[in-house]
Amino acid sequence: STASCVEMVAPVVSAAESGHDESPQFSFPDDGIDYDLLSKARSLCTPQELDKICRERNQMHAKRTRDRKRIFIEETEEMIKHL
């Protein structure tokens, strides 16, 4: 179901542009995720785009989970060394 794919991803303001009165320049990390598609209004998306958005979000969440697990394991190993 595409109903669970409604969350928007906000662009990140680059550090060089923060604090200026000019219109902010937005930049996304170069991590292989299609942030332009993720920031597109869902009401304007085709069913294929909505499916791709769900896959992109799933990949983002899976990567975040793997990163959290890696950090947890590293911290646990460090604690074990000190015991």
PDB file of N, CA and C in Angstrom:
ATOM      1  N   SER A   1       0.838  -1.184   0.000  1.00  0.00           N
ATOM      2  CA  SER A   1       0.000   0.000   0.000  1.00  0.00           C
ATOM      3  C   SER A   1       0.879   1.242   0.000  1.00  0.00           C
ATOM      4  N   THR A   2       0.503   2.225  -0.796  1.00  0.00           N
ATOM      5  CA  THR A   2       1.282   3.458  -0.878  1.00  0.00           C
ATOM      6  C   THR A   2       0.890   4.447   0.201  1.00  0.00           C
ATOM      7  N   ALA A   3      -0.104   4.121   1.030  1.00  0.00           N
ATOM      8  CA  ALA A   3      -0.532   5.041   2.084  1.00  0.00           C
ATOM      9  C   ALA A   3       0.561   5.253   3.121  1.00  0.00           C
ATOM     10  N   SER A   4       1.451   4.286   3.284  1.00  0.00           N
ATOM     11  CA  SER A   4       2.506   4.429   4.282  1.00  0.00           C
ATOM     12  C   SER A   4       3.689   5.241   3.763  1.00  0.00           C
ATOM     13  N   CYS A   5       3.629   5.683   2.524  1.00  0.00           N
ATOM     14  CA  CYS A   5       4.745   6.404   1.910  1.00  0.00           C
ATOM     15  C   CYS A   5       4.446   7.893   1.787  1.00  0.00           C
ATOM     16  N   VAL A   6       4.000   8.508   2.844  1.00  0.00           N
ATOM     17  CA  VAL A   6       3.575   9.898   2.778  1.00  0.00           C
ATOM     18  C   VAL A   6       4.581  10.859   3.391  1.00  0.00           C
ATOM     19  N   GLU A   7       5.608  10.363   4.057  1.00  0.00           N
ATOM     20  CA  GLU A   7       6.565  11.220   4.746  1.00  0.00           C
ATOM     21  C   GLU A   7       7.437  11.973   3.744  1.00  0.00           C
ATOM     22  N   MET A   8       7.651  13.259   4.001  1.00  0.00           N
ATOM     23  CA  MET A   8       8.476  14.095   3.131  1.00  0.00           C
ATOM     24  C   MET A   8       9.901  14.140   3.679  1.00  0.00           C
ATOM     25  N   VAL A   9      10.869  14.312   2.795  1.00  0.00           N
ATOM     26  CA  VAL A   9      12.258  14.464   3.186  1.00  0.00           C
ATOM     27  C   VAL A   9      12.648  15.904   2.897  1.00  0.00           C
ATOM     28  N   ALA A  10      13.099  16.625   3.910  1.00  0.00           N
ATOM     29  CA  ALA A  10      13.479  18.025   3.749  1.00  0.00           C
ATOM     30  C   ALA A  10      14.925  18.132   3.309  1.00  0.00           C
ATOM     31  N   PRO A  11      15.217  19.046   2.383  1.00  0.00           N
ATOM     32  CA  PRO A  11      16.598  19.238   1.972  1.00  0.00           C
ATOM     33  C   PRO A  11      17.411  19.896   3.073  1.00  0.00           C
ATOM     34  N   VAL A  12      18.703  19.727   3.003  1.00  0.00           N
ATOM     35  CA  VAL A  12      19.611  20.267   4.003  1.00  0.00           C
ATOM     36  C   VAL A  12      20.227  21.552   3.447  1.00  0.00           C
ATOM     37  N   VAL A  13      20.231  22.618   4.240  1.00  0.00           N
ATOM     38  CA  VAL A  13      20.851  23.869   3.811  1.00  0.00           C
ATOM     39  C   VAL A  13      22.351  23.703   3.943  1.00  0.00           C
ATOM     40  N   SER A  14      23.082  24.055   2.891  1.00  0.00           N
ATOM     41  CA  SER A  14      24.531  23.923   2.947  1.00  0.00           C
ATOM     42  C   SER A  14      25.102  24.914   3.948  1.00  0.00           C
ATOM     43  N   ALA A  15      26.211  24.556   4.582  1.00  0.00           N
ATOM     44  CA  ALA A  15      26.819  25.391   5.616  1.00  0.00           C
ATOM     45  C   ALA A  15      27.262  26.739   5.055  1.00  0.00           C
ATOM     46  N   ALA A  16      27.678  26.763   3.796  1.00  0.00           N
ATOM     47  CA  ALA A  16      28.142  28.001   3.185  1.00  0.00           C
ATOM     48  C   ALA A  16      27.003  29.015   3.035  1.00  0.00           C
ATOM     49  N   GLU A  17      25.792  28.515   2.906  1.00  0.00           N
ATOM     50  CA  GLU A  17      24.666  29.409   2.675  1.00  0.00           C
ATOM     51  C   GLU A  17      23.906  29.766   3.942  1.00  0.00           C
ATOM     52  N   SER A  18      24.111  29.049   5.022  1.00  0.00           N
ATOM     53  CA  SER A  18      23.370  29.364   6.239  1.00  0.00           C
ATOM     54  C   SER A  18      23.843  30.694   6.791  1.00  0.00           C
ATOM     55  N   GLY A  19      22.930  31.538   7.176  1.00  0.00           N
ATOM     56  CA  GLY A  19      23.278  32.828   7.737  1.00  0.00           C
ATOM     57  C   GLY A  19      23.294  33.943   6.709  1.00  0.00           C
ATOM     58  N   HIS A  20      23.106  33.632   5.432  1.00  0.00           N
ATOM     59  CA  HIS A  20      23.040  34.666   4.404  1.00  0.00           C
ATOM     60  C   HIS A  20      21.599  35.040   4.153  1.00  0.00           C
ATOM     61  N   ASP A  21      21.381  36.273   3.663  1.00  0.00           N
ATOM     62  CA  ASP A  21      20.022  36.726   3.364  1.00  0.00           C
ATOM     63  C   ASP A  21      19.547  36.255   1.998  1.00  0.00           C
ATOM     64  N   GLU A  22      20.456  35.720   1.187  1.00  0.00           N
ATOM     65  CA  GLU A  22      20.087  35.230  -0.131  1.00  0.00           C
ATOM     66  C   GLU A  22      19.208  33.991   0.015  1.00  0.00           C
ATOM     67  N   SER A  23      18.558  33.586  -1.090  1.00  0.00           N
ATOM     68  CA  SER A  23      17.774  32.354  -1.029  1.00  0.00           C
ATOM     69  C   SER A  23      18.730  31.201  -0.782  1.00  0.00           C
ATOM     70  N   PRO A  24      18.386  30.312   0.143  1.00  0.00           N
ATOM     71  CA  PRO A  24      19.317  29.232   0.515  1.00  0.00           C
ATOM     72  C   PRO A  24      19.523  28.235  -0.617  1.00  0.00           C
ATOM     73  N   GLN A  25      20.747  27.732  -0.731  1.00  0.00           N
ATOM     74  CA  GLN A  25      21.069  26.673  -1.676  1.00  0.00           C
ATOM     75  C   GLN A  25      20.929  25.350  -0.943  1.00  0.00           C
ATOM     76  N   PHE A  26      20.192  24.424  -1.512  1.00  0.00           N
ATOM     77  CA  PHE A  26      19.973  23.144  -0.870  1.00  0.00           C
ATOM     78  C   PHE A  26      20.887  22.107  -1.495  1.00  0.00           C
ATOM     79  N   SER A  27      21.427  21.234  -0.649  1.00  0.00           N
ATOM     80  CA  SER A  27      22.253  20.154  -1.152  1.00  0.00           C
ATOM     81  C   SER A  27      21.885  18.875  -0.416  1.00  0.00           C
ATOM     82  N   PHE A  28      21.963  17.785  -1.142  1.00  0.00           N
ATOM     83  CA  PHE A  28      21.669  16.481  -0.579  1.00  0.00           C
ATOM     84  C   PHE A  28      22.956  15.682  -0.549  1.00  0.00           C
ATOM     85  N   PRO A  29      23.078  14.764   0.408  1.00  0.00           N
ATOM     86  CA  PRO A  29      24.277  13.921   0.420  1.00  0.00           C
ATOM     87  C   PRO A  29      24.320  13.044  -0.828  1.00  0.00           C
ATOM     88  N   ASP A  30      25.508  12.724  -1.271  1.00  0.00           N
ATOM     89  CA  ASP A  30      25.679  11.873  -2.450  1.00  0.00           C
ATOM     90  C   ASP A  30      25.747  10.422  -1.995  1.00  0.00           C
ATOM     91  N   ASP A  31      24.575   9.860  -1.660  1.00  0.00           N
ATOM     92  CA  ASP A  31      24.536   8.502  -1.135  1.00  0.00           C
ATOM     93  C   ASP A  31      23.696   7.557  -1.984  1.00  0.00           C
ATOM     94  N   GLY A  32      23.423   7.948  -3.223  1.00  0.00           N
ATOM     95  CA  GLY A  32      22.694   7.069  -4.129  1.00  0.00           C
ATOM     96  C   GLY A  32      21.193   7.095  -3.965  1.00  0.00           C
ATOM     97  N   ILE A  33      20.672   7.960  -3.113  1.00  0.00           N
ATOM     98  CA  ILE A  33      19.231   8.042  -2.884  1.00  0.00           C
ATOM     99  C   ILE A  33      18.682   9.206  -3.687  1.00  0.00           C
ATOM    100  N   ASP A  34      17.556   9.002  -4.342  1.00  0.00           N
ATOM    101  CA  ASP A  34      16.930  10.015  -5.193  1.00  0.00           C
ATOM    102  C   ASP A  34      16.114  10.981  -4.332  1.00  0.00           C
ATOM    103  N   TYR A  35      16.785  11.982  -3.737  1.00  0.00           N
ATOM    104  CA  TYR A  35      16.106  12.920  -2.840  1.00  0.00           C
ATOM    105  C   TYR A  35      15.136  13.823  -3.591  1.00  0.00           C
ATOM    106  N   ASP A  36      15.394  14.088  -4.868  1.00  0.00           N
ATOM    107  CA  ASP A  36      14.457  14.898  -5.644  1.00  0.00           C
ATOM    108  C   ASP A  36      13.110  14.192  -5.745  1.00  0.00           C
ATOM    109  N   LEU A  37      13.135  12.889  -5.971  1.00  0.00           N
ATOM    110  CA  LEU A  37      11.896  12.127  -6.029  1.00  0.00           C
ATOM    111  C   LEU A  37      11.229  12.086  -4.660  1.00  0.00           C
ATOM    112  N   LEU A  38      12.019  11.901  -3.606  1.00  0.00           N
ATOM    113  CA  LEU A  38      11.452  11.825  -2.264  1.00  0.00           C
ATOM    114  C   LEU A  38      10.808  13.143  -1.841  1.00  0.00           C
ATOM    115  N   SER A  39      11.298  14.260  -2.360  1.00  0.00           N
ATOM    116  CA  SER A  39      10.737  15.554  -1.964  1.00  0.00           C
ATOM    117  C   SER A  39       9.576  15.985  -2.855  1.00  0.00           C
ATOM    118  N   LYS A  40       9.263  15.209  -3.859  1.00  0.00           N
ATOM    119  CA  LYS A  40       8.160  15.522  -4.765  1.00  0.00           C
ATOM    120  C   LYS A  40       6.822  15.326  -4.058  1.00  0.00           C
ATOM    121  N   ALA A  41       5.861  16.195  -4.346  1.00  0.00           N
ATOM    122  CA  ALA A  41       4.533  16.093  -3.742  1.00  0.00           C
ATOM    123  C   ALA A  41       3.888  14.768  -4.139  1.00  0.00           C
ATOM    124  N   ARG A  42       3.392  14.044  -3.164  1.00  0.00           N
ATOM    125  CA  ARG A  42       2.822  12.709  -3.425  1.00  0.00           C
ATOM    126  C   ARG A  42       1.602  12.770  -4.335  1.00  0.00           C
ATOM    127  N   SER A  43       0.852  13.854  -4.282  1.00  0.00           N
ATOM    128  CA  SER A  43      -0.351  13.957  -5.110  1.00  0.00           C
ATOM    129  C   SER A  43       0.001  14.084  -6.595  1.00  0.00           C
ATOM    130  N   LEU A  44       1.260  14.445  -6.897  1.00  0.00           N
ATOM    131  CA  LEU A  44       1.698  14.583  -8.286  1.00  0.00           C
ATOM    132  C   LEU A  44       2.433  13.352  -8.796  1.00  0.00           C
ATOM    133  N   CYS A  45       2.610  12.351  -7.946  1.00  0.00           N
ATOM    134  CA  CYS A  45       3.373  11.146  -8.305  1.00  0.00           C
ATOM    135  C   CYS A  45       2.508  10.126  -9.024  1.00  0.00           C
ATOM    136  N   THR A  46       3.140   9.418  -9.951  1.00  0.00           N
ATOM    137  CA  THR A  46       2.491   8.284 -10.596  1.00  0.00           C
ATOM    138  C   THR A  46       2.586   7.089  -9.651  1.00  0.00           C
ATOM    139  N   PRO A  47       1.792   6.057  -9.869  1.00  0.00           N
ATOM    140  CA  PRO A  47       1.901   4.857  -9.026  1.00  0.00           C
ATOM    141  C   PRO A  47       3.311   4.258  -9.053  1.00  0.00           C
ATOM    142  N   GLN A  48       3.987   4.328 -10.212  1.00  0.00           N
ATOM    143  CA  GLN A  48       5.354   3.808 -10.303  1.00  0.00           C
ATOM    144  C   GLN A  48       6.306   4.637  -9.439  1.00  0.00           C
ATOM    145  N   GLU A  49       6.120   5.960  -9.446  1.00  0.00           N
ATOM    146  CA  GLU A  49       6.965   6.814  -8.619  1.00  0.00           C
ATOM    147  C   GLU A  49       6.716   6.572  -7.139  1.00  0.00           C
ATOM    148  N   LEU A  50       5.455   6.353  -6.765  1.00  0.00           N
ATOM    149  CA  LEU A  50       5.135   6.061  -5.371  1.00  0.00           C
ATOM    150  C   LEU A  50       5.794   4.768  -4.929  1.00  0.00           C
ATOM    151  N   ASP A  51       5.796   3.755  -5.802  1.00  0.00           N
ATOM    152  CA  ASP A  51       6.477   2.497  -5.481  1.00  0.00           C
ATOM    153  C   ASP A  51       7.980   2.723  -5.317  1.00  0.00           C
ATOM    154  N   LYS A  52       8.557   3.535  -6.205  1.00  0.00           N
ATOM    155  CA  LYS A  52       9.991   3.821  -6.107  1.00  0.00           C
ATOM    156  C   LYS A  52      10.296   4.588  -4.822  1.00  0.00           C
ATOM    157  N   ILE A  53       9.419   5.509  -4.451  1.00  0.00           N
ATOM    158  CA  ILE A  53       9.595   6.264  -3.207  1.00  0.00           C
ATOM    159  C   ILE A  53       9.613   5.304  -2.021  1.00  0.00           C
ATOM    160  N   CYS A  54       8.692   4.355  -2.011  1.00  0.00           N
ATOM    161  CA  CYS A  54       8.654   3.368  -0.915  1.00  0.00           C
ATOM    162  C   CYS A  54       9.955   2.579  -0.855  1.00  0.00           C
ATOM    163  N   ARG A  55      10.474   2.168  -2.018  1.00  0.00           N
ATOM    164  CA  ARG A  55      11.735   1.420  -2.044  1.00  0.00           C
ATOM    165  C   ARG A  55      12.895   2.286  -1.554  1.00  0.00           C
ATOM    166  N   GLU A  56      12.941   3.551  -2.003  1.00  0.00           N
ATOM    167  CA  GLU A  56      14.007   4.467  -1.579  1.00  0.00           C
ATOM    168  C   GLU A  56      13.973   4.656  -0.065  1.00  0.00           C
ATOM    169  N   ARG A  57      12.785   4.886   0.477  1.00  0.00           N
ATOM    170  CA  ARG A  57      12.653   5.077   1.924  1.00  0.00           C
ATOM    171  C   ARG A  57      13.061   3.821   2.677  1.00  0.00           C
ATOM    172  N   ASN A  58      12.667   2.654   2.141  1.00  0.00           N
ATOM    173  CA  ASN A  58      13.040   1.395   2.765  1.00  0.00           C
ATOM    174  C   ASN A  58      14.564   1.258   2.794  1.00  0.00           C
ATOM    175  N   GLN A  59      15.228   1.607   1.685  1.00  0.00           N
ATOM    176  CA  GLN A  59      16.681   1.535   1.634  1.00  0.00           C
ATOM    177  C   GLN A  59      17.315   2.480   2.648  1.00  0.00           C
ATOM    178  N   MET A  60      16.761   3.685   2.785  1.00  0.00           N
ATOM    179  CA  MET A  60      17.286   4.649   3.750  1.00  0.00           C
ATOM    180  C   MET A  60      17.179   4.108   5.167  1.00  0.00           C
ATOM    181  N   HIS A  61      16.015   3.564   5.494  1.00  0.00           N
ATOM    182  CA  HIS A  61      15.798   3.042   6.840  1.00  0.00           C
ATOM    183  C   HIS A  61      16.672   1.819   7.109  1.00  0.00           C
ATOM    184  N   ALA A  62      16.836   0.954   6.097  1.00  0.00           N
ATOM    185  CA  ALA A  62      17.681  -0.227   6.261  1.00  0.00           C
ATOM    186  C   ALA A  62      19.136   0.189   6.505  1.00  0.00           C
ATOM    187  N   LYS A  63      19.616   1.183   5.761  1.00  0.00           N
ATOM    188  CA  LYS A  63      20.986   1.666   5.959  1.00  0.00           C
ATOM    189  C   LYS A  63      21.141   2.251   7.358  1.00  0.00           C
ATOM    190  N   ARG A  64      20.164   3.028   7.782  1.00  0.00           N
ATOM    191  CA  ARG A  64      20.230   3.627   9.121  1.00  0.00           C
ATOM    192  C   ARG A  64      20.270   2.536  10.187  1.00  0.00           C
ATOM    193  N   THR A  65      19.497   1.472   9.992  1.00  0.00           N
ATOM    194  CA  THR A  65      19.479   0.356  10.946  1.00  0.00           C
ATOM    195  C   THR A  65      20.835  -0.344  10.970  1.00  0.00           C
ATOM    196  N   ARG A  66      21.412  -0.578   9.786  1.00  0.00           N
ATOM    197  CA  ARG A  66      22.737  -1.223   9.738  1.00  0.00           C
ATOM    198  C   ARG A  66      23.790  -0.355  10.415  1.00  0.00           C
ATOM    199  N   ASP A  67      23.707   0.957  10.195  1.00  0.00           N
ATOM    200  CA  ASP A  67      24.663   1.873  10.826  1.00  0.00           C
ATOM    201  C   ASP A  67      24.532   1.848  12.344  1.00  0.00           C
ATOM    202  N   ARG A  68      23.288   1.859  12.844  1.00  0.00           N
ATOM    203  CA  ARG A  68      23.074   1.802  14.298  1.00  0.00           C
ATOM    204  C   ARG A  68      23.619   0.509  14.871  1.00  0.00           C
ATOM    205  N   LYS A  69      23.401  -0.599  14.171  1.00  0.00           N
ATOM    206  CA  LYS A  69      23.889  -1.890  14.640  1.00  0.00           C
ATOM    207  C   LYS A  69      25.421  -1.905  14.665  1.00  0.00           C
ATOM    208  N   ARG A  70      26.048  -1.376  13.611  1.00  0.00           N
ATOM    209  CA  ARG A  70      27.512  -1.331  13.549  1.00  0.00           C
ATOM    210  C   ARG A  70      28.075  -0.525  14.712  1.00  0.00           C
ATOM    211  N   ILE A  71      27.478   0.632  14.981  1.00  0.00           N
ATOM    212  CA  ILE A  71      27.934   1.473  16.093  1.00  0.00           C
ATOM    213  C   ILE A  71      27.734   0.753  17.425  1.00  0.00           C
ATOM    214  N   PHE A  72      26.589   0.094  17.596  1.00  0.00           N
ATOM    215  CA  PHE A  72      26.322  -0.644  18.825  1.00  0.00           C
ATOM    216  C   PHE A  72      27.362  -1.736  19.039  1.00  0.00           C
ATOM    217  N   ILE A  73      27.666  -2.486  17.987  1.00  0.00           N
ATOM    218  CA  ILE A  73      28.647  -3.570  18.082  1.00  0.00           C
ATOM    219  C   ILE A  73      30.023  -3.011  18.425  1.00  0.00           C
ATOM    220  N   GLU A  74      30.413  -1.914  17.754  1.00  0.00           N
ATOM    221  CA  GLU A  74      31.715  -1.311  18.035  1.00  0.00           C
ATOM    222  C   GLU A  74      31.808  -0.841  19.479  1.00  0.00           C
ATOM    223  N   GLU A  75      30.756  -0.193  19.976  1.00  0.00           N
ATOM    224  CA  GLU A  75      30.755   0.285  21.360  1.00  0.00           C
ATOM    225  C   GLU A  75      30.778  -0.880  22.344  1.00  0.00           C
ATOM    226  N   THR A  76      30.045  -1.938  22.044  1.00  0.00           N
ATOM    227  CA  THR A  76      30.014  -3.109  22.910  1.00  0.00           C
ATOM    228  C   THR A  76      31.390  -3.778  22.953  1.00  0.00           C
ATOM    229  N   GLU A  77      32.033  -3.903  21.787  1.00  0.00           N
ATOM    230  CA  GLU A  77      33.369  -4.493  21.747  1.00  0.00           C
ATOM    231  C   GLU A  77      34.356  -3.653  22.549  1.00  0.00           C
ATOM    232  N   GLU A  78      34.227  -2.335  22.474  1.00  0.00           N
ATOM    233  CA  GLU A  78      35.114  -1.452  23.225  1.00  0.00           C
ATOM    234  C   GLU A  78      34.891  -1.616  24.736  1.00  0.00           C
ATOM    235  N   MET A  79      33.638  -1.764  25.138  1.00  0.00           N
ATOM    236  CA  MET A  79      33.325  -1.983  26.567  1.00  0.00           C
ATOM    237  C   MET A  79      33.913  -3.308  27.045  1.00  0.00           C
ATOM    238  N   ILE A  80      33.829  -4.331  26.210  1.00  0.00           N
ATOM    239  CA  ILE A  80      34.349  -5.655  26.577  1.00  0.00           C
ATOM    240  C   ILE A  80      35.866  -5.592  26.749  1.00  0.00           C
ATOM    241  N   LYS A  81      36.543  -4.827  25.901  1.00  0.00           N
ATOM    242  CA  LYS A  81      38.005  -4.700  26.025  1.00  0.00           C
ATOM    243  C   LYS A  81      38.399  -4.077  27.361  1.00  0.00           C
ATOM    244  N   HIS A  82      37.558  -3.182  27.886  1.00  0.00           N
ATOM    245  CA  HIS A  82      37.891  -2.497  29.132  1.00  0.00           C
ATOM    246  C   HIS A  82      37.510  -3.311  30.366  1.00  0.00           C
ATOM    247  N   LEU A  83      36.815  -4.413  30.194  1.00  0.00           N
ATOM    248  CA  LEU A  83      36.408  -5.228  31.352  1.00  0.00           C
ATOM    249  C   LEU A  83      37.524  -6.126  31.830  1.00  0.00           C
TER     250      LEU A  83
END
